[in-house]
Amino acid sequence: IYQGICKFDFETDFEKIYNYRKAEVPFVIQNDPDVMWTVERWSHPQFMKDMLGSSNYRAEYSENNHFMYWMVGGGRKKKNKKYVRPEGWSQPTKNIRMTFDDWLDKANSTSSKTGIHDPHWYFRLIGCGGWKNCDKKSGEEFLFNELPFFYPRKSVYMVDPAEQKGIHCRFGMRGVIAENHYDGSRNVIALLNGERRYILNHPNQCQKLALYPLGHPSGRHSSIDWSDPDYDKHPEFTESLGNEIVLQAGDVLYLPTYWFHYIISLETNFQCNTRSGISSDYSQDLSDCGFAQVVRAQKK
C-alpha cells in the first residue's frame, strides 16, 4: 500500500506526533490501545447489531457511488447565510433514515452485485456532546463511551476541547466516494473497520481544484469529478499536487484546518471523526482562493 504522509506509533513516537501537530501538517497515528479496543469491538457484526438495535438512524442515498455534500435554504451554523439553488441544479443525494441491519445488508451486496452506477447508501451516527448546533434528541451520545479517545479533554487528538463539534461517524459501502472538499476546523479521523483511500491537497492547491463558490449548495467542494476529470474544462487540475494515504482499521488521521480531502471506500468500513478548533496557518491560501469571507467569519 502506498503511503504518502508520515505514520507514527502512539507508544513510541509521542514527540514526533506533537511536533507535527504543532506544525499543523497531516500525519497518521497507529497502535493507540484505546482505538484498537474500539476496533476489536466494532469488528464483530453481532456487537454492532446489539449496540445499534432496530432504531432508524441518519443515512444518505445516492443513485450512484458519488456523495456530494449539499445544503439549501438557511444553513445550520451560518444563521444569516442562504444557500442559493442554481438554475438547473438538483440535489445529488437524499437524506433518509434506516436501520444498521438494512444498511449492512446493502453494504455486503456491493462485493459482487453493485456497480458504480448503482444505488449506494452512507450510514451516519452523530454524538452531540457539548455542541450547541446539534439535536441531542436524535443524537447518539453512546459514541462518547465507545470512543473514549474522542472525549472533550486535552489529548493528542484534542487541541481545543472546548471547540469540539461532536463525534460524527460515517459507515461506507465499497466504492463510495466523498467528493473533494475542505473543512473549516481541525479534523481527527479514526478508521475503525475496513479501508479508505484518502487523497489530500495542501490549501495552496485551492485555485486548481475548481471549487463551488460560497452560496452554492455544495460550496467549498470541488466541482470536478475526480473519478473521470474533464481536463479540457479544467486544465488547471492537471497541475494540482496531492498526497495519498490508505487508512486501515486502527489508523487515526490528523487533518489541519482547510486541508482538502477526497475519500474512496475500498471496502465496507466504519469511520468516526471529531473537530477541535481552528488554526490560522493556511488562512491566506484560502483567502487567495476566493474564500476570504470564510476566514474573516472564523476570526470573529
Short mmCIF file of C-alpha atoms in Angstrom, two decimals:
data_model
loop_
_atom_site.label_atom_id
_atom_site.label_comp_id
_atom_site.label_asym_id
_atom_site.label_seq_id
_atom_site.Cartn_x
_atom_site.Cartn_y
_atom_site.Cartn_z
CA ILE A 1 0.00 0.00 0.00
CA TYR A 2 1.44 3.39 -0.97
CA GLN A 3 1.52 5.87 1.94
CA GLY A 4 2.24 9.50 1.13
CA ILE A 5 2.35 11.00 4.64
CA CYS A 6 4.12 10.07 7.87
CA LYS A 7 2.79 7.41 10.24
CA PHE A 8 3.72 7.47 13.93
CA ASP A 9 3.40 4.90 16.68
CA PHE A 10 1.25 6.06 19.60
CA GLU A 11 3.53 4.39 22.14
CA THR A 12 6.98 5.36 20.86
CA ASP A 13 6.63 8.49 18.69
CA PHE A 14 4.94 10.95 21.04
CA GLU A 15 7.49 13.72 20.45
CA LYS A 16 7.12 13.45 16.68
CA ILE A 17 3.32 13.41 16.97
CA TYR A 18 3.24 16.64 18.97
CA ASN A 19 5.83 18.32 16.74
CA TYR A 20 3.81 17.54 13.61
CA ARG A 21 0.59 18.64 15.30
CA LYS A 22 2.21 21.91 16.37
CA ALA A 23 3.37 22.42 12.78
CA GLU A 24 -0.22 21.81 11.58
CA VAL A 25 0.62 19.21 8.92
CA PRO A 26 -1.21 15.91 8.29
CA PHE A 27 0.02 12.66 9.82
CA VAL A 28 -1.33 9.30 10.98
CA ILE A 29 -1.20 7.76 14.46
CA GLN A 30 -1.14 3.97 14.81
CA ASN A 31 -1.33 1.45 17.65
CA ASP A 32 -3.28 3.51 20.18
CA PRO A 33 -4.61 0.88 22.65
CA ASP A 34 -7.87 2.80 23.17
CA VAL A 35 -8.51 2.98 19.43
CA MET A 36 -7.65 -0.69 18.97
CA TRP A 37 -10.09 -1.58 21.78
CA THR A 38 -12.89 0.00 19.75
CA VAL A 39 -11.64 -1.62 16.53
CA GLU A 40 -11.82 -5.03 18.21
CA ARG A 41 -15.37 -4.48 19.47
CA TRP A 42 -16.66 -2.99 16.22
CA SER A 43 -15.20 -5.81 14.12
CA HIS A 44 -17.92 -8.14 15.35
CA PRO A 45 -21.19 -7.69 13.41
CA GLN A 46 -23.28 -9.00 16.29
CA PHE A 47 -21.79 -6.43 18.67
CA MET A 48 -22.71 -3.65 16.25
CA LYS A 49 -26.22 -5.02 15.83
CA ASP A 50 -26.68 -5.21 19.60
CA MET A 51 -25.33 -1.70 20.08
CA LEU A 52 -27.45 -0.08 17.35
CA GLY A 53 -30.53 -2.27 17.64
CA SER A 54 -33.52 -1.78 15.35
CA SER A 55 -33.67 2.03 15.52
CA ASN A 56 -33.62 4.14 12.37
CA TYR A 57 -30.54 6.33 12.00
CA ARG A 58 -29.44 9.07 9.65
CA ALA A 59 -28.30 7.89 6.24
CA GLU A 60 -27.73 9.24 2.75
CA TYR A 61 -28.85 7.70 -0.52
CA SER A 62 -27.22 8.24 -3.90
CA GLU A 63 -28.20 6.85 -7.28
CA ASN A 64 -24.50 6.10 -7.90
CA ASN A 65 -21.33 5.83 -5.82
CA HIS A 66 -20.75 9.61 -5.53
CA PHE A 67 -21.76 11.50 -2.39
CA MET A 68 -21.57 15.27 -2.83
CA TYR A 69 -22.38 17.37 0.23
CA TRP A 70 -25.16 19.92 -0.29
CA MET A 71 -27.36 22.34 1.62
CA VAL A 72 -30.17 24.64 0.51
CA GLY A 73 -32.12 27.27 2.44
CA GLY A 74 -30.73 28.54 5.73
CA GLY A 75 -27.50 26.99 6.95
CA ARG A 76 -27.37 25.19 10.29
CA LYS A 77 -24.35 27.09 11.52
CA LYS A 78 -24.47 30.31 9.45
CA LYS A 79 -27.69 31.86 10.72
CA ASN A 80 -27.74 34.65 8.14
CA LYS A 81 -26.34 32.61 5.27
CA LYS A 82 -28.58 31.40 2.47
CA TYR A 83 -27.60 28.69 0.05
CA VAL A 84 -28.99 29.57 -3.36
CA ARG A 85 -30.38 26.84 -5.62
CA PRO A 86 -28.71 27.40 -9.03
CA GLU A 87 -30.80 27.13 -12.16
CA GLY A 88 -30.99 23.50 -13.28
CA TRP A 89 -29.48 22.21 -10.04
CA SER A 90 -30.91 19.14 -8.31
CA GLN A 91 -29.82 17.63 -5.03
CA PRO A 92 -27.18 14.94 -5.61
CA THR A 93 -28.23 12.74 -2.66
CA LYS A 94 -31.24 12.17 -0.42
CA ASN A 95 -31.27 12.26 3.38
CA ILE A 96 -33.11 9.21 4.71
CA ARG A 97 -33.29 7.04 7.84
CA MET A 98 -32.57 3.34 8.02
CA THR A 99 -31.54 0.62 10.46
CA PHE A 100 -27.97 -0.63 10.74
CA ASP A 101 -29.12 -4.10 9.65
CA ASP A 102 -30.67 -2.69 6.47
CA TRP A 103 -27.54 -0.72 5.67
CA LEU A 104 -25.24 -3.68 6.36
CA ASP A 105 -27.27 -5.93 4.05
CA LYS A 106 -26.86 -3.38 1.26
CA ALA A 107 -23.17 -2.88 2.04
CA ASN A 108 -22.50 -6.62 1.91
CA SER A 109 -24.10 -6.79 -1.54
CA THR A 110 -21.53 -4.41 -3.06
CA SER A 111 -18.78 -7.00 -3.19
CA SER A 112 -20.22 -8.73 -6.25
CA LYS A 113 -23.51 -7.18 -7.34
CA THR A 114 -23.26 -3.39 -7.10
CA GLY A 115 -21.51 -1.26 -9.71
CA ILE A 116 -20.52 2.40 -9.57
CA HIS A 117 -23.72 3.40 -11.39
CA ASP A 118 -25.98 1.54 -8.96
CA PRO A 119 -27.54 2.97 -5.77
CA HIS A 120 -25.32 3.35 -2.71
CA TRP A 121 -26.03 4.21 0.92
CA TYR A 122 -23.96 6.09 3.54
CA PHE A 123 -24.84 5.31 7.19
CA ARG A 124 -24.34 8.05 9.80
CA LEU A 125 -24.17 8.48 13.58
CA ILE A 126 -23.75 11.75 15.49
CA GLY A 127 -22.88 12.19 19.15
CA CYS A 128 -23.60 15.80 20.11
CA GLY A 129 -21.72 16.19 23.38
CA GLY A 130 -21.47 19.92 24.13
CA TRP A 131 -22.04 21.01 20.51
CA LYS A 132 -24.85 23.57 20.63
CA ASN A 133 -25.89 23.24 16.98
CA CYS A 134 -26.80 19.57 17.37
CA ASP A 135 -30.17 17.97 18.03
CA LYS A 136 -29.46 15.96 21.17
CA LYS A 137 -32.89 14.32 21.00
CA SER A 138 -31.73 12.36 17.98
CA GLY A 139 -28.03 12.21 18.87
CA GLU A 140 -26.13 9.02 19.57
CA GLU A 141 -24.45 10.02 22.84
CA PHE A 142 -23.20 6.46 23.47
CA LEU A 143 -20.42 7.26 20.99
CA PHE A 144 -18.51 9.07 23.74
CA ASN A 145 -18.36 5.79 25.70
CA GLU A 146 -17.42 3.75 22.64
CA LEU A 147 -14.74 6.24 21.53
CA PRO A 148 -13.21 7.50 24.80
CA PHE A 149 -10.19 8.85 22.89
CA PHE A 150 -12.52 11.49 21.39
CA TYR A 151 -13.80 12.68 24.76
CA PRO A 152 -13.54 16.52 25.03
CA ARG A 153 -10.41 16.83 27.11
CA LYS A 154 -6.84 17.77 26.27
CA SER A 155 -5.16 14.88 24.48
CA VAL A 156 -3.09 14.03 21.46
CA TYR A 157 -6.30 14.21 19.40
CA MET A 158 -7.95 17.24 21.01
CA VAL A 159 -6.12 20.56 20.62
CA ASP A 160 -9.02 22.71 21.85
CA PRO A 161 -11.66 20.53 23.59
CA ALA A 162 -13.97 23.50 24.20
CA GLU A 163 -14.41 23.82 20.43
CA GLN A 164 -15.33 20.19 19.80
CA LYS A 165 -18.32 19.78 17.49
CA GLY A 166 -19.49 16.32 18.45
CA ILE A 167 -18.47 12.93 17.10
CA HIS A 168 -19.51 12.11 13.55
CA CYS A 169 -19.43 8.54 12.22
CA ARG A 170 -19.90 7.57 8.60
CA PHE A 171 -20.08 3.95 7.54
CA GLY A 172 -19.21 3.45 3.88
CA MET A 173 -20.06 0.78 1.36
CA ARG A 174 -17.34 -0.42 -1.00
CA GLY A 175 -16.91 2.11 -3.82
CA VAL A 176 -18.49 5.09 -2.05
CA ILE A 177 -16.80 8.41 -2.93
CA ALA A 178 -16.96 11.56 -0.81
CA GLU A 179 -16.08 14.46 -3.12
CA ASN A 180 -13.01 16.61 -2.54
CA HIS A 181 -13.52 19.44 -0.03
CA TYR A 182 -12.03 21.33 2.88
CA ASP A 183 -13.34 21.65 6.43
CA GLY A 184 -13.16 24.83 8.47
CA SER A 185 -11.56 23.32 11.56
CA ARG A 186 -9.03 20.73 12.68
CA ASN A 187 -10.23 17.23 11.90
CA VAL A 188 -9.17 13.97 13.56
CA ILE A 189 -10.37 10.89 11.68
CA ALA A 190 -10.30 7.35 13.09
CA LEU A 191 -10.87 4.34 10.87
CA LEU A 192 -12.40 1.62 12.99
CA ASN A 193 -13.12 -1.05 10.39
CA GLY A 194 -12.14 -1.68 6.77
CA GLU A 195 -10.05 0.56 4.49
CA ARG A 196 -10.39 4.02 2.98
CA ARG A 197 -8.19 5.79 0.48
CA TYR A 198 -7.58 9.49 1.09
CA ILE A 199 -6.15 11.94 -1.43
CA LEU A 200 -5.05 15.12 0.37
CA ASN A 201 -4.29 18.54 -1.08
CA HIS A 202 -2.43 21.35 0.65
CA PRO A 203 -4.61 24.50 0.89
CA ASN A 204 -2.25 26.22 -1.56
CA GLN A 205 -3.71 23.94 -4.26
CA CYS A 206 -7.14 25.52 -3.82
CA GLN A 207 -7.15 27.52 -7.05
CA LYS A 208 -6.52 24.36 -9.08
CA LEU A 209 -9.49 22.38 -7.69
CA ALA A 210 -12.43 24.28 -9.26
CA LEU A 211 -14.39 24.72 -6.06
CA TYR A 212 -18.05 25.60 -5.99
CA PRO A 213 -18.31 29.17 -4.61
CA LEU A 214 -19.83 30.33 -1.34
CA GLY A 215 -23.60 30.30 -1.53
CA HIS A 216 -23.71 27.28 -3.81
CA PRO A 217 -25.40 24.24 -2.19
CA SER A 218 -22.07 22.39 -2.49
CA GLY A 219 -19.81 25.35 -1.74
CA ARG A 220 -16.19 24.55 -0.70
CA HIS A 221 -16.37 21.25 -2.64
CA SER A 222 -14.60 20.54 -5.91
CA SER A 223 -16.87 20.66 -8.94
CA ILE A 224 -14.60 18.19 -10.74
CA ASP A 225 -15.49 14.50 -10.98
CA TRP A 226 -12.17 13.13 -9.78
CA SER A 227 -13.07 9.65 -10.99
CA ASP A 228 -13.42 10.98 -14.56
CA PRO A 229 -11.96 14.51 -14.75
CA ASP A 230 -12.62 16.76 -17.73
CA TYR A 231 -9.18 18.20 -18.39
CA ASP A 232 -10.41 20.33 -21.30
CA LYS A 233 -12.83 22.10 -18.96
CA HIS A 234 -10.39 22.22 -16.04
CA PRO A 235 -6.80 22.26 -17.42
CA GLU A 236 -5.55 23.70 -14.12
CA PHE A 237 -6.46 20.44 -12.41
CA THR A 238 -3.64 18.66 -14.25
CA GLU A 239 -1.17 20.76 -12.22
CA SER A 240 -2.66 20.04 -8.80
CA LEU A 241 -0.48 18.23 -6.27
CA GLY A 242 -1.56 15.84 -3.54
CA ASN A 243 -0.64 13.16 -1.04
CA GLU A 244 -2.21 9.72 -0.89
CA ILE A 245 -2.84 7.61 2.19
CA VAL A 246 -4.76 4.36 2.70
CA LEU A 247 -6.22 4.26 6.20
CA GLN A 248 -6.69 0.84 7.76
CA ALA A 249 -8.56 -0.14 10.91
CA GLY A 250 -6.84 1.49 13.89
CA ASP A 251 -5.30 4.39 11.93
CA VAL A 252 -6.09 7.95 13.08
CA LEU A 253 -5.51 10.79 10.60
CA TYR A 254 -4.79 14.32 11.84
CA LEU A 255 -6.02 16.78 9.20
CA PRO A 256 -5.34 20.50 9.76
CA THR A 257 -7.83 23.29 9.06
CA TYR A 258 -8.55 23.87 5.34
CA TRP A 259 -6.70 20.80 4.06
CA PHE A 260 -8.57 19.22 1.15
CA HIS A 261 -9.52 15.55 1.13
CA TYR A 262 -11.11 13.17 -1.35
CA ILE A 263 -12.24 9.83 0.07
CA ILE A 264 -12.85 6.42 -1.51
CA SER A 265 -14.20 3.46 0.44
CA LEU A 266 -12.09 0.47 -0.62
CA GLU A 267 -14.36 -1.93 1.26
CA THR A 268 -17.11 -1.78 3.86
CA ASN A 269 -15.76 0.50 6.58
CA PHE A 270 -16.57 2.41 9.77
CA GLN A 271 -15.08 5.87 10.24
CA CYS A 272 -15.56 8.39 13.05
CA ASN A 273 -14.15 11.90 13.33
CA THR A 274 -14.21 14.89 15.62
CA ARG A 275 -13.11 18.54 15.45
CA SER A 276 -11.03 20.59 17.92
CA GLY A 277 -10.92 24.24 16.98
CA ILE A 278 -9.45 26.30 14.17
CA SER A 279 -5.90 27.14 13.21
CA SER A 280 -4.99 30.11 11.03
CA ASP A 281 -1.87 28.60 9.42
CA TYR A 282 -3.49 28.30 6.00
CA SER A 283 -5.90 31.26 6.09
CA GLN A 284 -4.02 33.18 3.42
CA ASP A 285 -4.20 30.25 1.00
CA LEU A 286 -7.96 30.13 1.40
CA SER A 287 -8.31 33.91 1.09
CA ASP A 288 -6.30 33.90 -2.13
CA CYS A 289 -8.71 31.30 -3.47
CA GLY A 290 -11.81 33.48 -3.05
CA PHE A 291 -12.88 32.34 0.41
CA ALA A 292 -11.72 35.36 2.42
CA GLN A 293 -15.25 35.70 3.77
CA VAL A 294 -14.90 32.30 5.46
CA VAL A 295 -11.59 33.30 7.04
CA ARG A 296 -12.96 36.60 8.32
CA ALA A 297 -16.03 34.94 9.81
CA GLN A 298 -13.92 32.40 11.69
CA LYS A 299 -11.73 35.11 13.20
CA LYS A 300 -14.71 36.76 14.90
#
